[in-house]
mmCIF file of C-alpha atoms and ligand atoms in Angstrom:
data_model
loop_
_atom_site.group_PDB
_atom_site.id
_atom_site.type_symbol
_atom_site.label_atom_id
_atom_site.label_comp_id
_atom_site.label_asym_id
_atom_site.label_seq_id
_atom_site.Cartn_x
_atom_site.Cartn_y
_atom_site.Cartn_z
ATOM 1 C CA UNK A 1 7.806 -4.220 20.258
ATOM 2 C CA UNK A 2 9.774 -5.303 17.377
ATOM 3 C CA UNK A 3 10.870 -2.878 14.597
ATOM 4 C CA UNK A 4 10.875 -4.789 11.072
ATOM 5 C CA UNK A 5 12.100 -2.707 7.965
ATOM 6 C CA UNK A 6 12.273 -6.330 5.468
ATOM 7 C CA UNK A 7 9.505 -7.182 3.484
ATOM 8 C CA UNK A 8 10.289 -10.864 3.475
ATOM 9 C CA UNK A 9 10.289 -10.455 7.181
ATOM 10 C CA UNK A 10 7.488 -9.130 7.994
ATOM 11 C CA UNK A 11 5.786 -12.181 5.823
ATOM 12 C CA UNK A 12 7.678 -14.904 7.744
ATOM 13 C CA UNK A 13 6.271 -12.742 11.181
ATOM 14 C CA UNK A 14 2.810 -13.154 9.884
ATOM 15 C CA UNK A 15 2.741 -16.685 9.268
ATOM 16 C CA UNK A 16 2.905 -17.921 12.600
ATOM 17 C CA UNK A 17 -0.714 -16.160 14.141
ATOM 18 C CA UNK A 18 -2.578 -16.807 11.093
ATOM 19 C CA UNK A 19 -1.674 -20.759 11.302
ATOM 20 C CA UNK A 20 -2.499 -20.338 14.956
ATOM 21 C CA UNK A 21 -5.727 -18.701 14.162
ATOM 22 C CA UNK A 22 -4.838 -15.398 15.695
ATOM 23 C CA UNK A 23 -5.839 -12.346 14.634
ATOM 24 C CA UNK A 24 -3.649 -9.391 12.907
ATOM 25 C CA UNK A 25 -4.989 -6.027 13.412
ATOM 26 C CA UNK A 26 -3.094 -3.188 11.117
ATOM 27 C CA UNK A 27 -3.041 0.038 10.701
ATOM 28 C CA UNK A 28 -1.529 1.858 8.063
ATOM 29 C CA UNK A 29 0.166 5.213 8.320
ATOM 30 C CA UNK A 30 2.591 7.261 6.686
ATOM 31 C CA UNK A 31 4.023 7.947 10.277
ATOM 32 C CA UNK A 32 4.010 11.354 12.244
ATOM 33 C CA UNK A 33 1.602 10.304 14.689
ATOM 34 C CA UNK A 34 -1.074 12.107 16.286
ATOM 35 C CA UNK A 35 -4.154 11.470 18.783
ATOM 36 C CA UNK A 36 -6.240 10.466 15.451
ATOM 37 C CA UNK A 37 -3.824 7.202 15.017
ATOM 38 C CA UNK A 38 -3.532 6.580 18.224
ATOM 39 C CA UNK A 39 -7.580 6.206 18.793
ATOM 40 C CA UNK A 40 -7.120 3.217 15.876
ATOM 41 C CA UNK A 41 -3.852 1.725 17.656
ATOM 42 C CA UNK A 42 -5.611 1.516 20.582
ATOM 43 C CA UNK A 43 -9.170 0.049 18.894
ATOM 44 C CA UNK A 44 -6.816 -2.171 16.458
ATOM 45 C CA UNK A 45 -5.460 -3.032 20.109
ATOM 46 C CA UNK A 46 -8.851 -4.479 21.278
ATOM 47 C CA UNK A 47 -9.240 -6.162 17.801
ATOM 48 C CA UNK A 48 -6.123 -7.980 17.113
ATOM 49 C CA UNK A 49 -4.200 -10.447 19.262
ATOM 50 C CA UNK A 50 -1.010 -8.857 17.123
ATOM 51 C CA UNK A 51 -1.216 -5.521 16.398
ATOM 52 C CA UNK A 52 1.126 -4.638 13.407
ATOM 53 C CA UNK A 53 1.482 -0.040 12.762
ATOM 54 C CA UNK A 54 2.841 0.161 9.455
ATOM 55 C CA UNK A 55 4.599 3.876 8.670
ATOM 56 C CA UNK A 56 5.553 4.366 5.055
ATOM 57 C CA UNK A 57 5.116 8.073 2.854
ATOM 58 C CA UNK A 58 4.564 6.062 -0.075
ATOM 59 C CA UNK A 59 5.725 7.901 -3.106
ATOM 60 C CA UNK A 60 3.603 7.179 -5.710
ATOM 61 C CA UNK A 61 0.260 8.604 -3.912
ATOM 62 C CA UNK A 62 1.548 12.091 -4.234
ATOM 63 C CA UNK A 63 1.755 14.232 -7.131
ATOM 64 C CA UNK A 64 5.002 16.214 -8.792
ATOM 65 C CA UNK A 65 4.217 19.445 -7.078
ATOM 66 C CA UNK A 66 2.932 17.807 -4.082
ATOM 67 C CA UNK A 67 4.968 17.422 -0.325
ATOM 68 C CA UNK A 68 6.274 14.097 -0.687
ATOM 69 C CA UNK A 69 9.860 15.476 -0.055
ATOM 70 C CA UNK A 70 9.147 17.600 3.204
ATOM 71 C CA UNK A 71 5.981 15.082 4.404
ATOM 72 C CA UNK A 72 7.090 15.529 8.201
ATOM 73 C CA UNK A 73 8.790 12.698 9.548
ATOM 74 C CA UNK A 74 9.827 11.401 13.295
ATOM 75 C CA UNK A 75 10.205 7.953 13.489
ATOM 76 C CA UNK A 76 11.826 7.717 17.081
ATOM 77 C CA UNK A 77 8.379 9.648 18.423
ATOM 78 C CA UNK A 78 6.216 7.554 16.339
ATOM 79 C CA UNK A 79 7.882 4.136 18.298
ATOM 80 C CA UNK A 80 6.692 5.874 21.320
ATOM 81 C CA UNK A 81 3.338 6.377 20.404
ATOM 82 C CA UNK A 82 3.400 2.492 19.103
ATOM 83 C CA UNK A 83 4.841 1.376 22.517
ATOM 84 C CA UNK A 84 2.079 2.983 24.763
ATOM 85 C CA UNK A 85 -0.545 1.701 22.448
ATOM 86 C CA UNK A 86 0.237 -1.440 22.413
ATOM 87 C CA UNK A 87 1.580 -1.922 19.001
ATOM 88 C CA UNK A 88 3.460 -5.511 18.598
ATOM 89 C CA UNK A 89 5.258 -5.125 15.342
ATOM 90 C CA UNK A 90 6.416 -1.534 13.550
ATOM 91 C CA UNK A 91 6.983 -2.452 9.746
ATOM 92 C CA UNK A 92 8.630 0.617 8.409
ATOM 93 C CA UNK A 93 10.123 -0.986 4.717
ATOM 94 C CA UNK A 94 11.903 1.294 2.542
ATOM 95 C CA UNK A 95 10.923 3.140 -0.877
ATOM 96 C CA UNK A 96 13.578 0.874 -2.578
ATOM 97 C CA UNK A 97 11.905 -2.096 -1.165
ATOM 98 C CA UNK A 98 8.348 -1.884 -1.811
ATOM 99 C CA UNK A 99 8.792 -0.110 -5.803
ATOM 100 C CA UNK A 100 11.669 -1.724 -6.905
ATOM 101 C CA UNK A 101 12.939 -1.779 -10.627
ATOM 102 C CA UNK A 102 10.520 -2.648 -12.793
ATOM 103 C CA UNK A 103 7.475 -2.296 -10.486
ATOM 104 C CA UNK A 104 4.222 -1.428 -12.944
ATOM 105 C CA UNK A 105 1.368 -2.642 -11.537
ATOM 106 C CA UNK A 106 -1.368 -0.291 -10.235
ATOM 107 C CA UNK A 107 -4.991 -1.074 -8.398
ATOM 108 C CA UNK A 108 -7.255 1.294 -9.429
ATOM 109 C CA UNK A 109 -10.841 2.030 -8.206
ATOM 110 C CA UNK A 110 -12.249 3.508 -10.960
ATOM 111 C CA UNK A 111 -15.444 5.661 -10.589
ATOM 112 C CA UNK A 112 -14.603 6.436 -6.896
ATOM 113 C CA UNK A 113 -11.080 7.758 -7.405
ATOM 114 C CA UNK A 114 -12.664 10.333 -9.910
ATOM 115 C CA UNK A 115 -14.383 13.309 -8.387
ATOM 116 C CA UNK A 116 -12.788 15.234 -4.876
ATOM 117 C CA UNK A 117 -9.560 14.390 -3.639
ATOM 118 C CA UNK A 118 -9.142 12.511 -6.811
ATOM 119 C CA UNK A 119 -9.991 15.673 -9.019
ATOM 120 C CA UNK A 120 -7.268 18.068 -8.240
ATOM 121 C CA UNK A 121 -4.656 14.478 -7.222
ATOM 122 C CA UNK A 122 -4.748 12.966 -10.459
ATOM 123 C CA UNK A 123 -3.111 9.220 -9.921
ATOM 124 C CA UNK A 124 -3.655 9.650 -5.821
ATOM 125 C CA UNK A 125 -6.294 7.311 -5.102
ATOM 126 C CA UNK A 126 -4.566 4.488 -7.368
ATOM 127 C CA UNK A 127 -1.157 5.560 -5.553
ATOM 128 C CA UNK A 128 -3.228 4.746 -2.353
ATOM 129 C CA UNK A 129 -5.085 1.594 -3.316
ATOM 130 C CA UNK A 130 -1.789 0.058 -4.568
ATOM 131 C CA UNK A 131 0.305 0.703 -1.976
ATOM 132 C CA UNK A 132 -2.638 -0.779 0.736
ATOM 133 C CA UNK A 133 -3.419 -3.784 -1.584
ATOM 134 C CA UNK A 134 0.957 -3.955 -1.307
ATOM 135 C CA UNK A 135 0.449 -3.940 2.585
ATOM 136 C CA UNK A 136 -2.207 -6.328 2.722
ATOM 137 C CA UNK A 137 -0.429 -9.233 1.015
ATOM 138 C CA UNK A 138 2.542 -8.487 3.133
ATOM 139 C CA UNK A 139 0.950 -8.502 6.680
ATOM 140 C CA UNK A 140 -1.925 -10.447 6.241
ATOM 141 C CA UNK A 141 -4.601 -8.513 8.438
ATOM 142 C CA UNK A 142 -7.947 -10.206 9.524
ATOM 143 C CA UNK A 143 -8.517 -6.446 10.369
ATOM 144 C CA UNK A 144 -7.244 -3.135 9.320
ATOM 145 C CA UNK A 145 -8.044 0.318 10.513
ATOM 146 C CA UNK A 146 -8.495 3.835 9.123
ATOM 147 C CA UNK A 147 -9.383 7.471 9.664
ATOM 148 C CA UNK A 148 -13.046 9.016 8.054
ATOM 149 C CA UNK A 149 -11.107 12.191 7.942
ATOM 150 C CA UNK A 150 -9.561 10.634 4.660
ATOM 151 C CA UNK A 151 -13.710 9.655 3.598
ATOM 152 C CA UNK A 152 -12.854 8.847 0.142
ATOM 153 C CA UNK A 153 -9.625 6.922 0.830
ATOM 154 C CA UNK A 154 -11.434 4.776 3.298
ATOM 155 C CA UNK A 155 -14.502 4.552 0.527
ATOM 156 C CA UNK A 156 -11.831 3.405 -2.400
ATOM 157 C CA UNK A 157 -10.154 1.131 0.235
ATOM 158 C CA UNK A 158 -13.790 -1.063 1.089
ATOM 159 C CA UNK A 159 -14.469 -1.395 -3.151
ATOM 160 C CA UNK A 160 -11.415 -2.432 -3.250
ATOM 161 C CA UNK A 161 -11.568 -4.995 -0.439
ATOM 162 C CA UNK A 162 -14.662 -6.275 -1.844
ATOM 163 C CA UNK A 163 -14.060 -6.344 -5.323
ATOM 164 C CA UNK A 164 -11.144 -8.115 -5.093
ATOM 165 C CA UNK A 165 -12.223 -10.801 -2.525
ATOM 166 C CA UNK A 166 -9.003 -9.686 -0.042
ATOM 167 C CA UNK A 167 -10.225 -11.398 3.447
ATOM 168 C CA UNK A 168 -9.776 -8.420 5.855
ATOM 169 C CA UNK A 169 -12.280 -6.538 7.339
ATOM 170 C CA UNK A 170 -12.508 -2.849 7.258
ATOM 171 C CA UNK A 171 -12.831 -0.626 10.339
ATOM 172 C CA UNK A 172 -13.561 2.831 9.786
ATOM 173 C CA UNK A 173 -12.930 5.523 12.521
ATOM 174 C CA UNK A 174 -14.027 8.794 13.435
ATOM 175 C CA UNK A 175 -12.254 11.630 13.084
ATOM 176 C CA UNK A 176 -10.522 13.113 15.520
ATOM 177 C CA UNK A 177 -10.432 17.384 16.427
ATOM 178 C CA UNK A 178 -8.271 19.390 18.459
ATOM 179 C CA UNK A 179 -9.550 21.074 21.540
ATOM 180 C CA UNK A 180 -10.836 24.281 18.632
ATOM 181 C CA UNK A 181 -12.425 21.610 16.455
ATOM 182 C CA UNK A 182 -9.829 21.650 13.811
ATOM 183 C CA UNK A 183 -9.465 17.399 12.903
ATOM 184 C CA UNK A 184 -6.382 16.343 13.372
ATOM 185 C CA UNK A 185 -3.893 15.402 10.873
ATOM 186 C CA UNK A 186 -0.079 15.163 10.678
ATOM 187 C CA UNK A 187 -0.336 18.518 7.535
ATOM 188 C CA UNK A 188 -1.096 20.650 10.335
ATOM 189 C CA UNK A 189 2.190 20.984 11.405
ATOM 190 C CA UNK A 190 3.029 22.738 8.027
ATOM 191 C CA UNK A 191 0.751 25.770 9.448
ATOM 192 C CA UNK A 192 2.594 28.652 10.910
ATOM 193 C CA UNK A 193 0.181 30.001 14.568
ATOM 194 C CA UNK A 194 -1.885 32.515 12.384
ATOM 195 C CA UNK A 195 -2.603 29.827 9.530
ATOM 196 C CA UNK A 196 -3.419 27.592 12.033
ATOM 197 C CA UNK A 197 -6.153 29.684 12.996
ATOM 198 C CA UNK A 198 -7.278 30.362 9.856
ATOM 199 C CA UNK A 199 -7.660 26.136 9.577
ATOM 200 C CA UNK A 200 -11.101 26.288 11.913
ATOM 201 C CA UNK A 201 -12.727 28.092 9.738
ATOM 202 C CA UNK A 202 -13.163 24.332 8.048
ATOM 203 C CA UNK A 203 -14.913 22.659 10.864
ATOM 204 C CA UNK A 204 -16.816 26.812 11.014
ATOM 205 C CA UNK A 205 -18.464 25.088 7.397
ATOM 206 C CA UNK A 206 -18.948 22.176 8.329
ATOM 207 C CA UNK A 207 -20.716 23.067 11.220
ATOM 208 C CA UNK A 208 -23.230 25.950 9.342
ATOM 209 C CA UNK A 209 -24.012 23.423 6.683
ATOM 210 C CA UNK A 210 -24.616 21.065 9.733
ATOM 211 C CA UNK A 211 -27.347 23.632 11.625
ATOM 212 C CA UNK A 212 -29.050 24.528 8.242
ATOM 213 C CA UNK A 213 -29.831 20.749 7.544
ATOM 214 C CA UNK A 214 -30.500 20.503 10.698
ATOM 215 C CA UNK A 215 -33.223 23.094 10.656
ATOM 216 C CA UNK A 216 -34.799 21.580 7.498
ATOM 217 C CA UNK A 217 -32.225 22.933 4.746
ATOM 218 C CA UNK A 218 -32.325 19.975 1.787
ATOM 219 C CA UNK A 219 -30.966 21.865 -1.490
ATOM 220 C CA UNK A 220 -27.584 21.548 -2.087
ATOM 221 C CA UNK A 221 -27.136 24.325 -4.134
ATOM 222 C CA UNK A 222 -28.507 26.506 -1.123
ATOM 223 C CA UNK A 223 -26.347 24.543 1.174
ATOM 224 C CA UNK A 224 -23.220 24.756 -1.013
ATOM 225 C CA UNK A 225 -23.226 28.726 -0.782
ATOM 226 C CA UNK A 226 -23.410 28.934 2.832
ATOM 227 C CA UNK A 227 -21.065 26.362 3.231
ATOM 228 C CA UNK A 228 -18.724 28.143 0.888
ATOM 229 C CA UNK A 229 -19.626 32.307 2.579
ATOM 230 C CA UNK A 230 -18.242 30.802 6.124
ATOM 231 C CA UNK A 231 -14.876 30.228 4.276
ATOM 232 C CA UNK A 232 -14.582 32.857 1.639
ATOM 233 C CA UNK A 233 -14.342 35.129 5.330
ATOM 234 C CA UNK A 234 -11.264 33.761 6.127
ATOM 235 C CA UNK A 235 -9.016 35.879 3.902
ATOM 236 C CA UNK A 236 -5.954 33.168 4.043
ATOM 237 C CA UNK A 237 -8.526 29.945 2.879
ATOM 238 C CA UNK A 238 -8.565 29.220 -0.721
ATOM 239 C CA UNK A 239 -11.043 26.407 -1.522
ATOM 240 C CA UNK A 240 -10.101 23.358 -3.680
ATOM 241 C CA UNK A 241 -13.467 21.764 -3.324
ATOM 242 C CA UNK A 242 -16.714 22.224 -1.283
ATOM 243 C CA UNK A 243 -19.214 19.026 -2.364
ATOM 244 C CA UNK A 244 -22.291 17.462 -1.383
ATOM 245 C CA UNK A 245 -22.268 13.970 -2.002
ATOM 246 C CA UNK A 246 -23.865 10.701 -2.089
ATOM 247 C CA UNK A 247 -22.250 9.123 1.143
ATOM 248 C CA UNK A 248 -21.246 5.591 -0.764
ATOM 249 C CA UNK A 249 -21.630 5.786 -3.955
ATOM 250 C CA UNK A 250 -20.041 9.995 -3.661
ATOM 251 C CA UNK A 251 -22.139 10.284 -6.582
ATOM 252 C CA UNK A 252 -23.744 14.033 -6.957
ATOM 253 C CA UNK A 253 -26.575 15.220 -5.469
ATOM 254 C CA UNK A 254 -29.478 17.880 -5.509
ATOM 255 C CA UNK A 255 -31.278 17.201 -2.639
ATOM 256 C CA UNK A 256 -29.522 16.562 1.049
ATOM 257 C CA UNK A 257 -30.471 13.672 3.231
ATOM 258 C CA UNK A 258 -28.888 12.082 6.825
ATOM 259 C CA UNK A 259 -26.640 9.363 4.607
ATOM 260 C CA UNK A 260 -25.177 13.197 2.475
ATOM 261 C CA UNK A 261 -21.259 13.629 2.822
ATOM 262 C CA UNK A 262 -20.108 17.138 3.022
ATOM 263 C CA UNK A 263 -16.319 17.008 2.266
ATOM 264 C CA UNK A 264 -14.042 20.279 1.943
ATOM 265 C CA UNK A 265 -10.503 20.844 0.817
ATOM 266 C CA UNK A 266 -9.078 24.254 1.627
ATOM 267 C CA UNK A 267 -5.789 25.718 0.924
ATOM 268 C CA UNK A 268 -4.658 27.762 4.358
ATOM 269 C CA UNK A 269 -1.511 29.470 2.807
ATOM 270 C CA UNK A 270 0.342 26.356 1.075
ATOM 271 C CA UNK A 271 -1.159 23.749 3.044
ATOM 272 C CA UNK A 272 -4.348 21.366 2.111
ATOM 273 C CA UNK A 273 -6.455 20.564 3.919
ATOM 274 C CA UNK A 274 -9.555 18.108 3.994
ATOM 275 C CA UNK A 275 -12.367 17.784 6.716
ATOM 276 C CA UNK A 276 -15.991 16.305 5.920
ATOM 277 C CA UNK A 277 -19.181 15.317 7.810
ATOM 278 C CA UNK A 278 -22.110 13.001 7.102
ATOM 279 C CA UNK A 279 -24.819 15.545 7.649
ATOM 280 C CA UNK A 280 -26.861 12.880 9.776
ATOM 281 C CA UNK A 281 -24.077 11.320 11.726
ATOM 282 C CA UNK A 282 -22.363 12.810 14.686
ATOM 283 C CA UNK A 283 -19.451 15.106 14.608
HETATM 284 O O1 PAF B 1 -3.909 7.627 5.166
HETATM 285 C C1 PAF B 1 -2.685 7.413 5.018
HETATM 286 O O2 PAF B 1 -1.868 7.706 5.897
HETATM 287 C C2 PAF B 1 -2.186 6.806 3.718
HETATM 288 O O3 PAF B 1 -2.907 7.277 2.633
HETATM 289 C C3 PAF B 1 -2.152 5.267 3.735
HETATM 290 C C4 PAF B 1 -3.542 4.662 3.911
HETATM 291 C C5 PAF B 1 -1.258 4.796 4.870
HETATM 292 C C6 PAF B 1 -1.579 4.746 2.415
HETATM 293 O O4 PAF B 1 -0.299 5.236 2.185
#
């Protein structure tokens, strides 16, 4: 497994398989690994004949008050994780590196950045979009994977794909839940024991919502307050957002169908968190 930090060397490394008609697989990260990345290493594995993890907190995707300073970082376990997946090529470039002086261009998805995540992170979906669109020139993927936990992110990151012509395809993933349902993600390790049981009471919501429809529930204003009472009872849970929405288009909705997202973002003490379902997909 090689371990490239250089931006111009990770473009010489990708020159080779794509005049050799080999496939890059990538997956994008901002490191601290968990079971979530490692089900796309190992499906990136089966997709790519080189299999490139990038790790990189890219600054501009969070906001001023936001955790870009104490996002949790351990790069030696991270190489481990990479190793028994399979990964070929690490590219972990440096702040200085890929925003150097003068950088000013942005990619921004407009209508889809807007509501959710994009709501209460003003700039984060554009901070995203740029730094992936940044990624894919440097790499080169025929394939790159990511996580539905991040729904939106993975929506902006298709438009973007496609309205810009970039030849990779797009592999979306389900999310992945610890043994008490809670989806994993690398902000849980901000949650002290008690907070972190507080955090189920997420996938709690999601699951309600999920019976109601099931048992015929279609308005979304009735659907909304359920979805919201099963978190207002956790005392520590403050919600950001609770939203039915179309599931491409995450325009709003009255009535529910199968294709309905149901995303969530809950504060559980001073962490965020986001977990979502489509309401006629699996869990
Ligand atoms: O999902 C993430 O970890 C990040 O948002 C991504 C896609 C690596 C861009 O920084």
């Amino acid at each position: 497994m090689k371990i490239i930090n250089s931006i111009v060397a990770m473009q010489a490394l990708a020159i080779a398989p794509e005049r050799e008609g080999r496939r890059i697989a990538l997956v994008p990260t901002m490191g601290f690994l968990h079971e979530g990345h490692a089900s796309l290493l190992r499906h990136g594995r089966s997709l790519g004949d080189v299999l490139v993890l990038s790790i990189f907190v890219n600054p501009i995707q969070f906001g001023q008050n936001e955790d870009l300073d104490r996002y949790p970082r351990d790069v030696e376990r991270d190489c481990r994780i990479a190793e028994a997946c399979g990964v070929d090529i690490v590219f972990m470039p440096t702040a200085a590196e890929v925003y150097p002086p003068g950088f000013q261009t942005g990619v921004s998805v407009r209508n889809l950045s807007l509501p959710l995540c994009g709501a209460s992170r003003p700039g984060h979906f554009e901070g995203v979009a740029t730094v992936v669109a940044k990624l894919f020139n440097i790499v080169r993927p025929d394939v790159a994977l990511f996580g539905t936990k991040d729904y939106q992110q993975l929506a902006v990151i298709r438009r973007m794909t496609g309205d810009l012509n970039m030849p990779v395809e797009i592999i979306g993933m389900p999310i992945v839940r610890e043994a008490d349902g809670v989806a994993m993600s690398s902000r849980n390790a901000y949650l002290s024991p008690f907070e972190r049981q507080s955090a189920t009471c997420l996938m709690r919501a999601l699951i309600h919502a999920r019976e109601m429809f099931a048992a015929g529930e279609r308005s979304v204003a009735i659907l909304l307050n359920e979805t919201r009472a099963v978190i207002e009872k956790e005392a520590s849970a403050v919600i950001d957002y609770i939203e039915f929405r179309e599931g491409s288009t995450l325009q709003e909705l009255e009535v529910a169908d199968d294709s309905t997202l149901l995303a969530l973002a809950v504060k559980i003490g001073k962490t965020r968190l986001i977990d979502n379902t489509v309401l006629g997909e699996e869990l």
